[in-house]
C-alpha atoms as a printed R data frame, in Angstrom:
    type eleno elety resid chain resno       x       y       z
1   ATOM     1    CA   GLN     A     1   3.593  13.734 -23.794
2   ATOM     2    CA   ILE     A     2   4.857  13.764 -20.208
3   ATOM     3    CA   GLN     A     3   2.397  10.980 -19.392
4   ATOM     4    CA   GLY     A     4   3.662   8.903 -22.297
5   ATOM     5    CA   VAL     A     5   0.449   9.024 -24.326
6   ATOM     6    CA   ILE     A     6   1.627  10.467 -27.622
7   ATOM     7    CA   ASP     A     7  -0.875  11.745 -30.179
8   ATOM     8    CA   PRO     A     8   0.950  13.939 -32.743
9   ATOM     9    CA   ALA     A     9  -2.320  15.057 -34.332
10  ATOM    10    CA   ALA     A    10  -3.599  16.408 -31.001
11  ATOM    11    CA   ASN     A    11  -0.494  18.377 -29.991
12  ATOM    12    CA   VAL     A    12   1.065  21.578 -31.253
13  ATOM    13    CA   LEU     A    13   4.489  20.103 -30.492
14  ATOM    14    CA   SER     A    14   5.012  16.361 -30.372
15  ATOM    15    CA   GLY     A    15   8.097  14.235 -29.975
16  ATOM    16    CA   PRO     A    16   9.095  10.616 -29.399
17  ATOM    17    CA   ASP     A    17   7.468   8.550 -26.653
18  ATOM    18    CA   LEU     A    18  10.087   8.529 -23.905
19  ATOM    19    CA   VAL     A    19   7.886   7.071 -21.168
20  ATOM    20    CA   ASP     A    20   7.521   3.292 -20.760
21  ATOM    21    CA   PRO     A    21   5.367   2.223 -19.075
22  ATOM    22    CA   ASP     A    22   3.050   5.207 -19.367
23  ATOM    23    CA   LEU     A    23   2.356   7.260 -16.270
24  ATOM    24    CA   ILE     A    24  -1.137   7.362 -14.791
25  ATOM    25    CA   ASN     A    25  -2.987  10.685 -14.771
26  ATOM    26    CA   LEU     A    26  -5.004  10.724 -11.559
27  ATOM    27    CA   THR     A    27  -7.338  13.392 -12.912
28  ATOM    28    CA   GLY     A    28  -8.844  10.696 -15.110
29  ATOM    29    CA   LEU     A    29  -9.825   8.669 -12.044
30  ATOM    30    CA   VAL     A    30 -12.386  11.129 -10.670
31  ATOM    31    CA   ALA     A    31 -15.991  11.270 -11.858
32  ATOM    32    CA   PRO     A    32 -16.370  13.173 -15.183
33  ATOM    33    CA   GLU     A    33 -18.460  15.914 -13.577
34  ATOM    34    CA   GLU     A    34 -15.660  16.536 -11.048
35  ATOM    35    CA   ARG     A    35 -12.842  16.477 -13.604
36  ATOM    36    CA   TYR     A    36 -11.964  20.182 -13.542
37  ATOM    37    CA   SER     A    37  -9.771  22.557 -11.557
38  ATOM    38    CA   PHE     A    38 -10.368  25.892 -13.296
39  ATOM    39    CA   ILE     A    39 -13.345  27.705 -14.787
40  ATOM    40    CA   PHE     A    40 -12.779  30.167 -17.632
41  ATOM    41    CA   ARG     A    41 -15.792  32.174 -18.808
42  ATOM    42    CA   GLY     A    42 -18.122  29.409 -17.663
43  ATOM    43    CA   SER     A    43 -16.104  26.585 -19.176
44  ATOM    44    CA   ALA     A    44 -14.863  24.019 -16.617
45  ATOM    45    CA   GLN     A    45 -11.386  22.778 -17.534
46  ATOM    46    CA   ALA     A    46  -8.863  20.299 -16.162
47  ATOM    47    CA   LEU     A    47  -5.633  22.275 -16.073
48  ATOM    48    CA   ASP     A    48  -4.031  20.715 -12.994
49  ATOM    49    CA   HIS     A    49  -2.848  17.114 -12.983
50  ATOM    50    CA   ALA     A    50  -0.975  14.547 -10.903
51  ATOM    51    CA   LEU     A    51   1.009  11.797 -12.658
52  ATOM    52    CA   ILE     A    52   2.204   8.644 -10.891
53  ATOM    53    CA   SER     A    53   3.950   5.440 -11.920
54  ATOM    54    CA   GLU     A    54   2.224   2.068 -12.233
55  ATOM    55    CA   THR     A    55   4.237   0.833  -9.242
56  ATOM    56    CA   LEU     A    56   3.001   3.662  -7.027
57  ATOM    57    CA   SER     A    57  -0.583   3.006  -8.107
58  ATOM    58    CA   ASP     A    58  -0.673  -0.063  -5.843
59  ATOM    59    CA   ASP     A    59  -0.361   2.291  -2.860
60  ATOM    60    CA   LEU     A    60  -2.937   4.827  -4.082
61  ATOM    61    CA   ARG     A    61  -5.917   5.147  -1.748
62  ATOM    62    CA   GLY     A    62  -7.708   8.174  -3.153
63  ATOM    63    CA   PHE     A    63  -7.547  11.356  -5.240
64  ATOM    64    CA   MET     A    64  -9.699  14.475  -5.283
65  ATOM    65    CA   PHE     A    65  -9.775  18.200  -5.946
66  ATOM    66    CA   GLY     A    66 -10.146  20.567  -3.018
67  ATOM    67    CA   ARG     A    67 -13.054  22.825  -3.921
68  ATOM    68    CA   GLY     A    68 -12.953  26.417  -2.773
69  ATOM    69    CA   ASN     A    69 -11.570  28.498  -5.630
70  ATOM    70    CA   ALA     A    70 -12.874  27.580  -9.063
71  ATOM    71    CA   ASP     A    71 -16.490  27.374  -7.912
72  ATOM    72    CA   ALA     A    72 -16.377  30.417  -5.639
73  ATOM    73    CA   PRO     A    73 -17.833  33.711  -6.924
74  ATOM    74    CA   LEU     A    74 -15.346  36.345  -8.074
75  ATOM    75    CA   LEU     A    75 -16.540  38.783  -5.406
76  ATOM    76    CA   SER     A    76 -14.906  36.461  -2.829
77  ATOM    77    CA   ILE     A    77 -11.543  37.867  -3.937
78  ATOM    78    CA   GLU     A    78 -12.453  41.126  -2.204
79  ATOM    79    CA   ARG     A    79 -13.063  39.434   1.170
80  ATOM    80    CA   SER     A    80  -9.801  39.674   3.065
81  ATOM    81    CA   GLY     A    81 -10.973  37.392   5.860
82  ATOM    82    CA   ASP     A    82 -12.292  34.668   3.543
83  ATOM    83    CA   ALA     A    83 -10.157  31.848   2.134
84  ATOM    84    CA   LEU     A    84 -12.543  31.349  -0.778
85  ATOM    85    CA   ARG     A    85 -11.155  32.377  -4.143
86  ATOM    86    CA   SER     A    86  -7.636  32.801  -2.760
87  ATOM    87    CA   SER     A    87  -6.597  31.350  -6.131
88  ATOM    88    CA   ASP     A    88  -8.365  30.797  -9.434
89  ATOM    89    CA   HIS     A    89  -7.385  27.101  -9.440
90  ATOM    90    CA   ASP     A    90  -8.506  24.311  -7.140
91  ATOM    91    CA   GLY     A    91  -5.758  22.362  -5.440
92  ATOM    92    CA   LEU     A    92  -5.603  18.585  -5.632
93  ATOM    93    CA   VAL     A    93  -4.576  15.864  -3.229
94  ATOM    94    CA   ALA     A    94  -3.626  12.211  -3.655
95  ATOM    95    CA   TYR     A    95  -3.715   9.773  -0.731
96  ATOM    96    CA   PHE     A    96  -1.185   6.951  -0.454
97  ATOM    97    CA   THR     A    97  -0.458   4.259   2.064
98  ATOM    98    CA   THR     A    98   3.004   3.048   3.083
99  ATOM    99    CA   ASP     A    99   4.654  -0.220   4.062
100 ATOM   100    CA   LEU     A   100   7.396   0.832   6.466
101 ATOM   101    CA   ASP     A   101   8.502  -2.674   7.447
102 ATOM   102    CA   GLY     A   102   8.494  -3.905   3.834
103 ATOM   103    CA   ASP     A   103   6.403  -7.018   4.514
104 ATOM   104    CA   GLY     A   104   4.023  -6.462   1.602
105 ATOM   105    CA   VAL     A   105   1.148  -5.299   3.823
106 ATOM   106    CA   PRO     A   106   0.182  -1.580   3.799
107 ATOM   107    CA   ASN     A   107   0.454   0.122   7.177
108 ATOM   108    CA   ASN     A   108  -3.249   0.976   7.286
109 ATOM   109    CA   VAL     A   109  -4.189  -2.742   7.463
110 ATOM   110    CA   ASP     A   110  -0.984  -4.191   8.957
111 ATOM   111    CA   LEU     A   111  -1.781  -5.771  12.319
112 ATOM   112    CA   CYS     A   112   1.962  -6.012  13.084
113 ATOM   113    CA   PRO     A   113   3.504  -2.865  11.532
114 ATOM   114    CA   ASN     A   114   6.958  -3.396  13.066
115 ATOM   115    CA   THR     A   115   7.785  -6.886  11.811
116 ATOM   116    CA   VAL     A   116  11.514  -7.605  11.951
117 ATOM   117    CA   VAL     A   117  13.129 -10.430   9.985
118 ATOM   118    CA   PRO     A   118  14.727 -12.785  10.342
119 ATOM   119    CA   GLU     A   119  13.043 -13.895  13.539
120 ATOM   120    CA   THR     A   120  14.708 -16.712  15.445
121 ATOM   121    CA   THR     A   121  13.599 -19.478  17.742
122 ATOM   122    CA   THR     A   122  15.293 -20.043  21.075
123 ATOM   123    CA   SER     A   123  16.673 -23.363  19.848
124 ATOM   124    CA   GLY     A   124  17.719 -22.003  16.453
125 ATOM   125    CA   THR     A   125  15.843 -24.911  14.860
126 ATOM   126    CA   LEU     A   126  12.373 -25.283  13.416
127 ATOM   127    CA   ARG     A   127  11.008 -28.622  14.598
128 ATOM   128    CA   GLY     A   128   9.168 -30.725  12.018
129 ATOM   129    CA   ARG     A   129   6.634 -28.599  10.178
130 ATOM   130    CA   ARG     A   130   6.993 -25.614  12.514
131 ATOM   131    CA   MET     A   131   7.122 -22.192  10.818
132 ATOM   132    CA   ALA     A   132   8.972 -18.909  11.280
133 ATOM   133    CA   LEU     A   133  10.509 -16.131   9.177
134 ATOM   134    CA   PHE     A   134  14.131 -17.267   9.029
135 ATOM   135    CA   ASP     A   135  15.262 -15.029   6.169
136 ATOM   136    CA   ASP     A   136  14.359 -11.618   4.754
137 ATOM   137    CA   ASP     A   137  11.735 -12.531   2.135
138 ATOM   138    CA   PHE     A   138   8.708 -12.417   4.514
139 ATOM   139    CA   VAL     A   139   7.752 -15.955   3.455
140 ATOM   140    CA   PHE     A   140   7.516 -18.467   6.289
141 ATOM   141    CA   ASP     A   141  10.202 -21.150   6.371
142 ATOM   142    CA   THR     A   142   9.685 -24.645   7.726
143 ATOM   143    CA   GLY     A   143  12.025 -27.415   8.849
144 ATOM   144    CA   ILE     A   144  15.017 -25.056   8.972
145 ATOM   145    CA   SER     A   145  18.112 -25.226  11.148
146 ATOM   146    CA   ILE     A   146  20.410 -22.243  11.536
147 ATOM   147    CA   ARG     A   147  24.127 -22.727  10.999
148 ATOM   148    CA   GLY     A   148  26.555 -19.877  10.827
149 ATOM   149    CA   GLY     A   149  23.689 -17.408  10.780
150 ATOM   150    CA   GLU     A   150  22.235 -18.903   7.586
151 ATOM   151    CA   PRO     A   151  19.122 -21.091   7.241
152 ATOM   152    CA   GLN     A   152  19.794 -24.679   6.194
153 ATOM   153    CA   GLY     A   153  17.433 -27.357   4.943
154 ATOM   154    CA   ASN     A   154  13.991 -27.239   3.365
155 ATOM   155    CA   ALA     A   155  12.458 -23.759   3.029
156 ATOM   156    CA   GLY     A   156   8.673 -23.807   2.817
157 ATOM   157    CA   ALA     A   157   6.953 -21.449   0.379
158 ATOM   158    CA   ARG     A   158   3.716 -20.940   2.309
159 ATOM   159    CA   PRO     A   159   2.365 -18.801   3.810
160 ATOM   160    CA   SER     A   160   3.693 -15.238   3.615
161 ATOM   161    CA   THR     A   161   3.164 -12.179   5.802
162 ATOM   162    CA   ILE     A   162   0.559 -11.009   3.280
163 ATOM   163    CA   GLU     A   163  -1.598 -13.942   4.381
164 ATOM   164    CA   THR     A   164  -0.849 -13.447   8.099
165 ATOM   165    CA   GLN     A   165  -1.765  -9.751   7.915
166 ATOM   166    CA   GLY     A   166   1.842  -8.635   8.382
167 ATOM   167    CA   CYS     A   167   2.619 -10.787  11.429
168 ATOM   168    CA   SER     A   168   5.548 -13.096  12.149
169 ATOM   169    CA   CYS     A   169   5.340 -16.240  14.268
170 ATOM   170    CA   ASN     A   170   6.488 -14.450  17.429
171 ATOM   171    CA   GLN     A   171   4.062 -11.579  16.844
172 ATOM   172    CA   ILE     A   172   1.180 -14.013  16.411
173 ATOM   173    CA   LEU     A   173   2.171 -15.616  19.709
174 ATOM   174    CA   ASP     A   174   2.202 -12.166  21.320
175 ATOM   175    CA   PHE     A   175  -1.515 -11.950  20.456
176 ATOM   176    CA   GLN     A   176  -2.525 -15.546  21.076
177 ATOM   177    CA   GLY     A   177  -0.112 -16.716  23.742
178 ATOM   178    CA   ASP     A   178   2.591 -19.371  23.460
179 ATOM   179    CA   ARG     A   179   1.609 -23.019  23.426
180 ATOM   180    CA   ALA     A   180   3.636 -26.172  22.816
181 ATOM   181    CA   ASN     A   181   7.031 -24.410  22.940
182 ATOM   182    CA   GLN     A   182   6.253 -22.461  19.774
183 ATOM   183    CA   ARG     A   183   8.686 -19.657  20.592
184 ATOM   184    CA   LYS     A   184  11.377 -22.292  20.920
185 ATOM   185    CA   PHE     A   185  10.608 -24.458  17.898
186 ATOM   186    CA   GLY     A   186   8.406 -22.268  15.667
187 ATOM   187    CA   CYS     A   187   4.651 -21.868  15.141
188 ATOM   188    CA   THR     A   188   2.581 -24.901  14.290
189 ATOM   189    CA   PRO     A   189   0.689 -24.928  10.970
190 ATOM   190    CA   ARG     A   190  -2.523 -24.970  12.996
191 ATOM   191    CA   THR     A   191  -1.574 -21.746  14.791
192 ATOM   192    CA   ILE     A   192  -0.758 -20.033  11.507
193 ATOM   193    CA   ARG     A   193  -3.939 -21.343   9.851
194 ATOM   194    CA   ARG     A   194  -6.176 -20.193  12.686
195 ATOM   195    CA   TRP     A   195  -4.538 -16.763  12.676
196 ATOM   196    CA   ILE     A   196  -5.114 -16.365   8.937
197 ATOM   197    CA   GLN     A   197  -8.763 -17.336   9.338
198 ATOM   198    CA   ALA     A   198  -9.258 -14.975  12.295
199 ATOM   199    CA   THR     A   199  -7.721 -11.967  10.517
200 ATOM   200    CA   SER     A   200  -9.155 -12.517   7.034
201 ATOM   201    CA   LYS     A   201 -11.790  -9.830   7.619
202 ATOM   202    CA   TYR     A   202  -9.020  -7.203   7.820
203 ATOM   203    CA   ARG     A   203  -7.650  -8.053   4.376
204 ATOM   204    CA   LEU     A   204  -8.657  -4.807   2.667
205 ATOM   205    CA   TYR     A   205  -5.682  -4.371   0.350
206 ATOM   206    CA   LYS     A   206  -4.863  -5.653  -3.126
């Protein structure tokens, strides 16, 4: 019922479904033979659970039970210097990644984890098809001039920091070096394209 999966016939007490969308029970993600946290008279049972939202599931990187209690022999309780059987339940752990700079790229595969937007060019203008992150949506803009602190003109929709592995124009230039006044007028499409091709092997996230 807490998960949002209501089956009145399978519950002693059942009420209305108050969860939408349903939560995800991580216990169901492990292999069936590992889906237990407690053993009662030889019967392995899943009594311990972790529920997460669908949104958080995008950041999930792993889930498992820490073995050391349920499988340990009862005589281990008598061993004061042994951590085995310190409880009759196995603990569980879920692993998540984070995206501290909010650019859509998880920290564990973000080549530029401290991206700050908007980034600006020295001239305050993107020349021609030059590209930079001139607002806070982490999508590269092109052909933009800055007036009164706001971008003006045609905002390009490609690429985004997801495609550049979390890097802005200036950060890409930090790696590759500046050519053709790119810090002044923005990165060329060729620079961005080559960077995307060079870093594609690191794209390990959804």
